[in-house]
PDB file of C-alpha atoms in Angstrom:
ATOM      1  CA  MET A   1      -9.032  26.197 -64.759  1.00 49.00           C
ATOM      2  CA  PRO A   2      -6.603  23.405 -63.731  1.00 52.00           C
ATOM      3  CA  LEU A   3      -4.974  23.742 -60.283  1.00 54.00           C
ATOM      4  CA  ARG A   4      -1.483  22.958 -61.523  1.00 58.00           C
ATOM      5  CA  HIS A   5       0.255  24.046 -64.697  1.00 50.00           C
ATOM      6  CA  ASP A   6       2.899  21.597 -65.603  1.00 67.00           C
ATOM      7  CA  PRO A   7       5.280  23.118 -66.464  1.00 75.00           C
ATOM      8  CA  LEU A   8       4.505  26.464 -64.856  1.00 78.00           C
ATOM      9  CA  PRO A   9       5.129  29.534 -66.976  1.00 80.00           C
ATOM     10  CA  GLN A  10       8.192  31.606 -66.202  1.00 81.00           C
ATOM     11  CA  ASP A  11       6.477  34.940 -66.868  1.00 84.00           C
ATOM     12  CA  ALA A  12       5.618  36.772 -63.617  1.00 85.00           C
ATOM     13  CA  ALA A  13       2.543  38.466 -65.078  1.00 86.00           C
ATOM     14  CA  GLN A  14       1.136  35.144 -66.274  1.00 86.00           C
ATOM     15  CA  LEU A  15       1.770  33.581 -62.852  1.00 85.00           C
ATOM     16  CA  THR A  16      -0.054  36.465 -61.213  1.00 89.00           C
ATOM     17  CA  ARG A  17      -3.111  35.932 -63.414  1.00 89.00           C
ATOM     18  CA  ILE A  18      -3.109  32.207 -62.546  1.00 88.00           C
ATOM     19  CA  ILE A  19      -3.031  32.955 -58.791  1.00 89.00           C
ATOM     20  CA  LEU A  20      -5.821  35.515 -58.991  1.00 90.00           C
ATOM     21  CA  SER A  21      -7.947  33.100 -61.000  1.00 90.00           C
ATOM     22  CA  LEU A  22      -7.406  30.360 -58.418  1.00 90.00           C
ATOM     23  CA  ASN A  23      -8.330  32.722 -55.577  1.00 91.00           C
ATOM     24  CA  GLU A  24     -11.615  33.649 -57.276  1.00 91.00           C
ATOM     25  CA  GLU A  25     -12.394  29.992 -57.883  1.00 92.00           C
ATOM     26  CA  ASN A  26     -11.653  29.094 -54.199  1.00 92.00           C
ATOM     27  CA  ALA A  27     -13.882  31.921 -52.959  1.00 91.00           C
ATOM     28  CA  ASP A  28     -16.736  30.698 -55.177  1.00 91.00           C
ATOM     29  CA  LEU A  29     -16.311  27.128 -53.894  1.00 92.00           C
ATOM     30  CA  LYS A  30     -16.295  28.283 -50.248  1.00 92.00           C
ATOM     31  CA  ALA A  31     -19.504  30.225 -50.803  1.00 90.00           C
ATOM     32  CA  ARG A  32     -21.200  27.158 -52.303  1.00 90.00           C
ATOM     33  CA  VAL A  33     -20.067  24.948 -49.425  1.00 89.00           C
ATOM     34  CA  ALA A  34     -21.345  27.453 -46.865  1.00 87.00           C
ATOM     35  CA  PHE A  35     -24.721  27.605 -48.653  1.00 85.00           C
ATOM     36  CA  LEU A  36     -25.018  23.809 -48.706  1.00 85.00           C
ATOM     37  CA  GLU A  37     -24.118  23.550 -44.996  1.00 83.00           C
ATOM     38  CA  GLY A  38     -26.769  26.120 -44.182  1.00 79.00           C
ATOM     39  CA  GLN A  39     -29.370  24.107 -46.099  1.00 78.00           C
ATOM     40  CA  LEU A  40     -28.410  20.872 -44.346  1.00 77.00           C
ATOM     41  CA  PHE A  41     -27.747  22.005 -40.780  1.00 75.00           C
ATOM     42  CA  GLY A  42     -29.387  25.417 -40.512  1.00 69.00           C
ATOM     43  CA  THR A  43     -27.846  28.473 -38.942  1.00 65.00           C
ATOM     44  CA  LYS A  44     -25.409  27.975 -36.059  1.00 59.00           C
ATOM     45  CA  SER A  45     -26.459  31.015 -34.042  1.00 54.00           C
ATOM     46  CA  GLU A  46     -29.691  32.875 -33.329  1.00 53.00           C
ATOM     47  CA  LYS A  47     -27.911  36.088 -34.177  1.00 53.00           C
ATOM     48  CA  MET A  48     -27.934  35.078 -37.823  1.00 52.00           C
ATOM     49  CA  THR A  49     -31.705  34.615 -37.893  1.00 54.00           C
ATOM     50  CA  THR A  50     -33.837  37.421 -39.299  1.00 58.00           C
ATOM     51  CA  ILE A  51     -36.563  38.427 -36.775  1.00 57.00           C
ATOM     52  CA  ASP A  52     -39.775  40.130 -37.822  1.00 60.00           C
ATOM     53  CA  PRO A  53     -39.982  43.454 -35.911  1.00 61.00           C
ATOM     54  CA  THR A  54     -43.741  42.984 -35.355  1.00 62.00           C
ATOM     55  CA  GLN A  55     -43.095  39.862 -33.271  1.00 57.00           C
ATOM     56  CA  ALA A  56     -41.296  41.893 -30.628  1.00 58.00           C
ATOM     57  CA  ILE A  57     -44.439  43.905 -29.850  1.00 62.00           C
ATOM     58  CA  LEU A  58     -46.529  42.278 -27.112  1.00 60.00           C
ATOM     59  CA  ASP A  59     -49.759  44.114 -26.235  1.00 63.00           C
ATOM     60  CA  LEU A  60     -50.508  43.424 -22.550  1.00 63.00           C
ATOM     61  CA  GLY A  61     -52.916  46.330 -22.085  1.00 63.00           C
ATOM     62  CA  ASP A  62     -52.971  48.534 -18.992  1.00 64.00           C
ATOM     63  CA  LEU A  63     -51.311  46.708 -16.117  1.00 62.00           C
ATOM     64  CA  SER A  64     -51.996  49.421 -13.498  1.00 63.00           C
ATOM     65  CA  ASP A  65     -55.449  48.021 -12.593  1.00 65.00           C
ATOM     66  CA  ILE A  66     -54.264  44.509 -11.808  1.00 63.00           C
ATOM     67  CA  PRO A  67     -54.344  43.896  -8.009  1.00 62.00           C
ATOM     68  CA  VAL A  68     -51.205  42.723  -6.293  1.00 62.00           C
ATOM     69  CA  ALA A  69     -51.401  39.067  -5.250  1.00 60.00           C
ATOM     70  CA  ALA A  70     -51.116  38.234  -1.549  1.00 58.00           C
ATOM     71  CA  ASN A  71     -47.942  36.183  -1.288  1.00 56.00           C
ATOM     72  CA  ASP A  72     -47.885  35.869   2.475  1.00 54.00           C
ATOM     73  CA  ASP A  73     -46.932  32.209   2.320  1.00 56.00           C
ATOM     74  CA  VAL A  74     -43.945  32.787   0.124  1.00 55.00           C
ATOM     75  CA  ALA A  75     -40.641  32.684   1.954  1.00 55.00           C
ATOM     76  CA  PRO A  76     -38.113  35.432   1.409  1.00 58.00           C
ATOM     77  CA  VAL A  77     -35.959  35.037  -1.597  1.00 55.00           C
ATOM     78  CA  GLY A  78     -32.826  34.777   0.498  1.00 55.00           C
ATOM     79  CA  GLU A  79     -33.976  31.519   2.110  1.00 55.00           C
ATOM     80  CA  TYR A  80     -33.907  29.689  -1.201  1.00 54.00           C
ATOM     81  CA  LYS A  81     -30.252  30.335  -1.829  1.00 61.00           C
ATOM     82  CA  THR A  82     -28.577  27.028  -2.341  1.00 66.00           C
ATOM     83  CA  GLN A  83     -25.406  26.451  -0.458  1.00 71.00           C
ATOM     84  CA  ALA A  84     -22.287  25.858  -2.436  1.00 73.00           C
ATOM     85  CA  ARG A  85     -21.606  22.168  -2.692  1.00 77.00           C
ATOM     86  CA  ARG A  86     -18.435  21.189  -0.931  1.00 76.00           C
ATOM     87  CA  SER A  87     -16.040  19.052  -2.820  1.00 71.00           C
ATOM     88  CA  PRO A  88     -15.716  15.592  -1.281  1.00 68.00           C
ATOM     89  CA  ALA A  89     -12.610  14.974   0.776  1.00 67.00           C
ATOM     90  CA  ARG A  90     -10.927  12.350  -1.318  1.00 66.00           C
ATOM     91  CA  ASN A  91      -7.344  11.253  -1.581  1.00 64.00           C
ATOM     92  CA  ILE A  92      -7.495   9.119  -4.695  1.00 65.00           C
ATOM     93  CA  GLY A  93      -4.107   8.277  -6.144  1.00 65.00           C
ATOM     94  CA  HIS A  94      -2.183   9.658  -3.162  1.00 72.00           C
ATOM     95  CA  LEU A  95      -0.730   8.135  -0.029  1.00 73.00           C
ATOM     96  CA  PRO A  96      -2.456   8.899   3.304  1.00 76.00           C
ATOM     97  CA  LYS A  97      -1.764  12.406   4.551  1.00 79.00           C
ATOM     98  CA  HIS A  98      -1.192  11.348   8.172  1.00 79.00           C
ATOM     99  CA  LEU A  99       1.956   9.368   7.323  1.00 80.00           C
ATOM    100  CA  PRO A 100       5.219  11.169   8.130  1.00 85.00           C
ATOM    101  CA  ARG A 101       7.216  12.304   5.119  1.00 84.00           C
ATOM    102  CA  TYR A 102      10.841  13.070   4.424  1.00 83.00           C
ATOM    103  CA  ASP A 103      12.321  14.626   1.308  1.00 85.00           C
ATOM    104  CA  GLU A 104      14.910  13.152  -1.007  1.00 83.00           C
ATOM    105  CA  LEU A 105      16.430  15.567  -3.517  1.00 82.00           C
ATOM    106  CA  ILE A 106      17.930  13.995  -6.628  1.00 83.00           C
ATOM    107  CA  GLU A 107      20.016  16.475  -8.593  1.00 82.00           C
ATOM    108  CA  PRO A 108      21.365  15.817 -12.099  1.00 80.00           C
ATOM    109  CA  GLU A 109      24.991  14.736 -12.343  1.00 78.00           C
ATOM    110  CA  SER A 110      25.953  17.997 -14.014  1.00 78.00           C
ATOM    111  CA  LYS A 111      24.353  21.450 -14.021  1.00 78.00           C
ATOM    112  CA  VAL A 112      26.169  22.470 -17.198  1.00 76.00           C
ATOM    113  CA  CYS A 113      24.296  22.474 -20.493  1.00 78.00           C
ATOM    114  CA  PRO A 114      25.752  19.783 -22.780  1.00 76.00           C
ATOM    115  CA  CYS A 115      24.986  21.912 -25.848  1.00 76.00           C
ATOM    116  CA  CYS A 116      26.395  25.338 -25.035  1.00 76.00           C
ATOM    117  CA  SER A 117      28.202  24.731 -21.705  1.00 76.00           C
ATOM    118  CA  PHE A 118      26.153  27.416 -19.891  1.00 74.00           C
ATOM    119  CA  GLU A 119      24.973  26.879 -16.335  1.00 76.00           C
ATOM    120  CA  LEU A 120      21.503  25.322 -16.055  1.00 75.00           C
ATOM    121  CA  HIS A 121      18.786  26.914 -13.925  1.00 75.00           C
ATOM    122  CA  CYS A 122      15.806  25.220 -12.281  1.00 79.00           C
ATOM    123  CA  ILE A 123      12.490  25.706 -14.069  1.00 78.00           C
ATOM    124  CA  GLY A 124      10.366  23.299 -12.029  1.00 79.00           C
ATOM    125  CA  THR A 125      10.270  20.061 -10.096  1.00 80.00           C
ATOM    126  CA  ASP A 126       8.724  16.631 -10.533  1.00 80.00           C
ATOM    127  CA  VAL A 127       7.500  15.313  -7.187  1.00 79.00           C
ATOM    128  CA  SER A 128       6.491  11.705  -6.662  1.00 78.00           C
ATOM    129  CA  GLU A 129       5.712   9.734  -3.524  1.00 79.00           C
ATOM    130  CA  ALA A 130       6.330   6.081  -2.710  1.00 77.00           C
ATOM    131  CA  LEU A 131       5.661   4.083   0.421  1.00 74.00           C
ATOM    132  CA  ASP A 132       8.926   3.516   2.282  1.00 77.00           C
ATOM    133  CA  ILE A 133       8.781   0.793   4.928  1.00 72.00           C
ATOM    134  CA  VAL A 134      11.445   0.978   7.619  1.00 72.00           C
ATOM    135  CA  PRO A 135      12.460  -2.587   8.581  1.00 71.00           C
ATOM    136  CA  ALA A 136      12.438  -3.712  12.172  1.00 67.00           C
ATOM    137  CA  VAL A 137      15.575  -3.041  14.176  1.00 67.00           C
ATOM    138  CA  VAL A 138      17.159  -6.292  15.358  1.00 64.00           C
ATOM    139  CA  ARG A 139      19.115  -5.935  18.556  1.00 69.00           C
ATOM    140  CA  VAL A 140      20.151  -8.060  21.527  1.00 70.00           C
ATOM    141  CA  LYS A 141      18.283  -7.459  24.731  1.00 73.00           C
ATOM    142  CA  ARG A 142      20.492  -8.468  27.617  1.00 76.00           C
ATOM    143  CA  THR A 143      18.646  -9.061  30.870  1.00 77.00           C
ATOM    144  CA  THR A 144      20.632  -9.123  34.097  1.00 80.00           C
ATOM    145  CA  ARG A 145      19.136 -10.714  37.190  1.00 75.00           C
ATOM    146  CA  PRO A 146      21.329 -10.169  40.264  1.00 80.00           C
ATOM    147  CA  ARG A 147      21.536 -12.996  42.754  1.00 75.00           C
ATOM    148  CA  TYR A 148      21.362 -12.039  46.400  1.00 73.00           C
ATOM    149  CA  ALA A 149      22.464 -14.093  49.376  1.00 72.00           C
ATOM    150  CA  CYS A 150      22.226 -13.564  53.076  1.00 73.00           C
ATOM    151  CA  ARG A 151      25.422 -13.168  55.125  1.00 70.00           C
ATOM    152  CA  ALA A 152      23.802 -14.786  58.119  1.00 69.00           C
ATOM    153  CA  CYS A 153      22.657 -17.967  56.393  1.00 70.00           C
ATOM    154  CA  GLU A 154      24.355 -19.674  53.441  1.00 65.00           C
ATOM    155  CA  ASN A 155      21.417 -21.688  52.137  1.00 65.00           C
ATOM    156  CA  ALA A 156      19.118 -19.052  50.631  1.00 62.00           C
ATOM    157  CA  ILE A 157      19.876 -17.396  47.270  1.00 67.00           C
ATOM    158  CA  HIS A 158      17.314 -14.925  45.961  1.00 67.00           C
ATOM    159  CA  LYS A 159      16.802 -13.579  42.477  1.00 67.00           C
ATOM    160  CA  SER A 160      13.843 -12.284  40.486  1.00 70.00           C
ATOM    161  CA  ARG A 161      11.880 -14.327  37.984  1.00 68.00           C
ATOM    162  CA  GLY A 162      12.977 -14.310  34.379  1.00 64.00           C
ATOM    163  CA  PRO A 163      11.205 -12.090  31.836  1.00 65.00           C
ATOM    164  CA  PHE A 164       8.400 -13.394  29.731  1.00 60.00           C
ATOM    165  CA  VAL A 165       9.780 -14.577  26.380  1.00 60.00           C
ATOM    166  CA  ALA A 166       7.502 -14.006  23.388  1.00 59.00           C
ATOM    167  CA  LEU A 167       7.094 -16.662  20.739  1.00 58.00           C
ATOM    168  CA  THR A 168       9.229 -16.372  17.622  1.00 70.00           C
ATOM    169  CA  ASN A 169       7.396 -15.448  14.426  1.00 82.00           C
ATOM    170  CA  GLY A 170       8.532 -15.552  10.805  1.00 85.00           C
ATOM    171  CA  ILE A 171       9.631 -11.906  10.610  1.00 85.00           C
ATOM    172  CA  VAL A 172      11.802 -12.110  13.740  1.00 83.00           C
ATOM    173  CA  PHE A 173      13.334 -15.441  12.754  1.00 89.00           C
ATOM    174  CA  ARG A 174      14.173 -14.246   9.242  1.00 90.00           C
ATOM    175  CA  ALA A 175      15.902 -11.187  10.700  1.00 87.00           C
ATOM    176  CA  TYR A 176      17.832 -13.476  13.058  1.00 86.00           C
ATOM    177  CA  VAL A 177      18.951 -15.696  10.163  1.00 91.00           C
ATOM    178  CA  GLU A 178      20.020 -12.781   7.941  1.00 90.00           C
ATOM    179  CA  GLN A 179      21.765 -10.654  10.568  1.00 87.00           C
ATOM    180  CA  VAL A 180      22.956 -13.150  13.187  1.00 85.00           C
ATOM    181  CA  LEU A 181      23.180 -16.682  11.782  1.00 90.00           C
ATOM    182  CA  VAL A 182      24.395 -16.120   8.207  1.00 91.00           C
ATOM    183  CA  PRO A 183      27.488 -14.037   9.153  1.00 90.00           C
ATOM    184  CA  THR A 184      28.741 -16.991  11.237  1.00 90.00           C
ATOM    185  CA  LEU A 185      28.288 -19.623   8.510  1.00 91.00           C
ATOM    186  CA  THR A 186      30.975 -21.128   6.291  1.00 91.00           C
ATOM    187  CA  PRO A 187      30.228 -22.286   2.725  1.00 92.00           C
ATOM    188  CA  GLY A 188      29.320 -25.953   2.829  1.00 92.00           C
ATOM    189  CA  ASP A 189      27.677 -25.895   6.264  1.00 93.00           C
ATOM    190  CA  ILE A 190      24.416 -27.819   6.713  1.00 91.00           C
ATOM    191  CA  ILE A 191      21.697 -26.209   8.810  1.00 91.00           C
ATOM    192  CA  VAL A 192      19.058 -28.555  10.275  1.00 85.00           C
ATOM    193  CA  MET A 193      15.762 -27.127  11.524  1.00 86.00           C
ATOM    194  CA  ASP A 194      12.528 -28.577  12.778  1.00 82.00           C
ATOM    195  CA  ASN A 195       9.162 -27.887  11.169  1.00 85.00           C
ATOM    196  CA  LEU A 196       8.241 -24.811  13.172  1.00 85.00           C
ATOM    197  CA  PRO A 197       6.229 -22.502  10.858  1.00 88.00           C
ATOM    198  CA  ALA A 198       8.582 -19.612  11.626  1.00 89.00           C
ATOM    199  CA  HIS A 199      11.496 -21.669  10.247  1.00 91.00           C
ATOM    200  CA  LYS A 200       9.728 -21.861   6.868  1.00 91.00           C
ATOM    201  CA  ALA A 201       9.077 -18.157   6.461  1.00 90.00           C
ATOM    202  CA  ASP A 202       9.823 -16.528   3.126  1.00 90.00           C
ATOM    203  CA  GLY A 203      13.466 -15.584   2.780  1.00 91.00           C
ATOM    204  CA  VAL A 204      14.924 -18.015   5.340  1.00 93.00           C
ATOM    205  CA  ARG A 205      16.057 -20.641   2.829  1.00 94.00           C
ATOM    206  CA  GLN A 206      17.241 -17.980   0.355  1.00 93.00           C
ATOM    207  CA  ALA A 207      19.388 -16.299   3.010  1.00 93.00           C
ATOM    208  CA  ILE A 208      21.077 -19.574   4.024  1.00 94.00           C
ATOM    209  CA  GLU A 209      21.618 -20.804   0.465  1.00 94.00           C
ATOM    210  CA  SER A 210      23.036 -17.432  -0.590  1.00 93.00           C
ATOM    211  CA  ALA A 211      25.863 -18.075   1.906  1.00 92.00           C
ATOM    212  CA  GLY A 212      26.684 -21.358   0.143  1.00 93.00           C
ATOM    213  CA  CYS A 213      25.064 -23.515   2.820  1.00 94.00           C
ATOM    214  CA  GLN A 214      22.340 -26.143   2.761  1.00 94.00           C
ATOM    215  CA  LEU A 215      19.100 -26.113   4.736  1.00 94.00           C
ATOM    216  CA  LEU A 216      17.424 -29.362   5.769  1.00 89.00           C
ATOM    217  CA  TYR A 217      14.212 -29.849   7.731  1.00 86.00           C
ATOM    218  CA  LEU A 218      13.558 -32.738  10.061  1.00 75.00           C
ATOM    219  CA  PRO A 219      11.085 -35.275   8.646  1.00 73.00           C
ATOM    220  CA  PRO A 220       7.530 -34.698   9.838  1.00 74.00           C
ATOM    221  CA  TYR A 221       6.212 -37.005  12.481  1.00 69.00           C
ATOM    222  CA  SER A 222       2.763 -38.056  13.630  1.00 67.00           C
ATOM    223  CA  PRO A 223       1.635 -36.921  17.102  1.00 69.00           C
ATOM    224  CA  ASP A 224       0.155 -40.380  17.558  1.00 72.00           C
ATOM    225  CA  PHE A 225       3.695 -41.814  17.804  1.00 73.00           C
ATOM    226  CA  SER A 226       5.145 -39.094  20.064  1.00 76.00           C
ATOM    227  CA  PRO A 227       4.766 -39.695  23.824  1.00 81.00           C
ATOM    228  CA  ILE A 228       5.504 -36.065  24.675  1.00 82.00           C
ATOM    229  CA  GLU A 229       2.442 -34.943  22.716  1.00 85.00           C
ATOM    230  CA  LYS A 230       0.213 -36.888  25.103  1.00 86.00           C
ATOM    231  CA  ALA A 231       1.895 -35.236  28.081  1.00 87.00           C
ATOM    232  CA  PHE A 232       1.462 -31.805  26.451  1.00 88.00           C
ATOM    233  CA  SER A 233      -2.207 -32.544  25.855  1.00 89.00           C
ATOM    234  CA  LYS A 234      -2.799 -33.191  29.551  1.00 89.00           C
ATOM    235  CA  LEU A 235      -0.689 -30.180  30.551  1.00 89.00           C
ATOM    236  CA  LYS A 236      -2.637 -27.786  28.300  1.00 90.00           C
ATOM    237  CA  ALA A 237      -5.977 -29.143  29.522  1.00 90.00           C
ATOM    238  CA  LEU A 238      -4.992 -28.579  33.156  1.00 90.00           C
ATOM    239  CA  LEU A 239      -3.710 -25.065  32.436  1.00 89.00           C
ATOM    240  CA  ARG A 240      -6.968 -24.119  30.711  1.00 89.00           C
ATOM    241  CA  ALA A 241      -8.928 -25.443  33.669  1.00 90.00           C
ATOM    242  CA  ARG A 242      -6.931 -23.327  36.141  1.00 87.00           C
ATOM    243  CA  ALA A 243      -7.409 -20.208  33.950  1.00 86.00           C
ATOM    244  CA  LYS A 244      -4.565 -18.147  35.353  1.00 85.00           C
ATOM    245  CA  ARG A 245      -4.139 -14.670  33.852  1.00 84.00           C
ATOM    246  CA  THR A 246      -0.718 -13.512  35.113  1.00 86.00           C
ATOM    247  CA  VAL A 247       2.789 -14.755  34.371  1.00 84.00           C
ATOM    248  CA  GLU A 248       3.635 -15.356  38.004  1.00 85.00           C
ATOM    249  CA  ALA A 249       0.456 -17.343  38.633  1.00 86.00           C
ATOM    250  CA  LEU A 250       1.047 -19.336  35.443  1.00 86.00           C
ATOM    251  CA  TRP A 251       4.546 -20.373  36.520  1.00 86.00           C
ATOM    252  CA  ASP A 252       3.263 -21.359  39.965  1.00 87.00           C
ATOM    253  CA  THR A 253       0.507 -23.432  38.366  1.00 88.00           C
ATOM    254  CA  VAL A 254       2.993 -25.279  36.122  1.00 86.00           C
ATOM    255  CA  GLY A 255       4.988 -26.195  39.233  1.00 85.00           C
ATOM    256  CA  GLU A 256       1.873 -27.559  40.886  1.00 87.00           C
ATOM    257  CA  ILE A 257       0.759 -29.515  37.817  1.00 86.00           C
ATOM    258  CA  ASP A 258       4.200 -31.134  37.460  1.00 84.00           C
ATOM    259  CA  ALA A 259       3.482 -33.326  40.471  1.00 84.00           C
ATOM    260  CA  LEU A 260       0.375 -34.746  38.736  1.00 88.00           C
ATOM    261  CA  PHE A 261       2.456 -36.630  36.151  1.00 88.00           C
ATOM    262  CA  LYS A 262       3.131 -39.953  37.871  1.00 88.00           C
ATOM    263  CA  PRO A 263       5.855 -42.367  36.651  1.00 87.00           C
ATOM    264  CA  HIS A 264       3.388 -45.119  35.744  1.00 88.00           C
ATOM    265  CA  GLU A 265       1.329 -42.617  33.747  1.00 89.00           C
ATOM    266  CA  CYS A 266       4.363 -41.488  31.745  1.00 86.00           C
ATOM    267  CA  ALA A 267       5.190 -45.158  31.068  1.00 87.00           C
ATOM    268  CA  ASN A 268       1.698 -45.587  29.648  1.00 88.00           C
ATOM    269  CA  TYR A 269       2.368 -42.713  27.219  1.00 86.00           C
ATOM    270  CA  PHE A 270       5.256 -44.682  25.723  1.00 83.00           C
ATOM    271  CA  LYS A 271       3.259 -47.886  25.676  1.00 86.00           C
ATOM    272  CA  ALA A 272       0.324 -46.218  23.880  1.00 85.00           C
ATOM    273  CA  CYS A 273       2.678 -45.001  21.159  1.00 79.00           C
ATOM    274  CA  GLY A 274       4.049 -48.505  20.526  1.00 78.00           C
ATOM    275  CA  TYR A 275       7.296 -48.204  22.484  1.00 74.00           C
ATOM    276  CA  ASP A 276       8.524 -50.515  25.190  1.00 73.00           C
ATOM    277  CA  PRO A 277       8.235 -48.541  28.435  1.00 63.00           C
ATOM    278  CA  GLU A 278      11.080 -50.574  29.981  1.00 66.00           C
TER     279      GLU A 278
END
């Protein structure tokens, strides 16, 4: 019987007969499909398999005469219990747990439903974590060294040695440029720097040019044509040979080494670099 009558009859009784006929036809088709699937794939469960009752009977005879085996070497059953495997301590996809955390709560702009104007209520939260790096704090360290003099004699003035000054790196110099130098600049100023690696750190040029200024670097030079490089070479060699390990001893050693640079030797530095020592 065709699945669709076009046009369909308007009589309710005739429509009922059509529906009943289609239902019978669908049931017959489902039965055929189930039979074919069973032929191709077999039954899907052992419960559907017919078991011969005689197969369930297993004649083992009289088991009362069988001696009990000596299982002295068998360990108790409890010793073979396997321990539950612990889940590995992993933190994949998460930031380290030892880092300090602080919470930031971001509420919607309005807690009123835009559809019905009723008050919204919280049904859950979405929590995400991101690494937040706190930048270094740039501040001015002011060191005061009092000078002391004796009332009895007017020649001696005493004061402590100056603090050890660490070398400037790129991070410190960039912070100095952004927070100290740039606020004092006027658009059109030209800033000239030497070729110290810290002066070429990322962000230094961008900070100066963002203030409308220009950054220029001194042209590179060859140490072979710089007399001071030859003096520094001798100074560093002498300092390494003395091998002082404290700041005070290092300053004292520099004062002693200063006397080793004779005038004629310094003149030779200029002469070796191609300059007229006179």
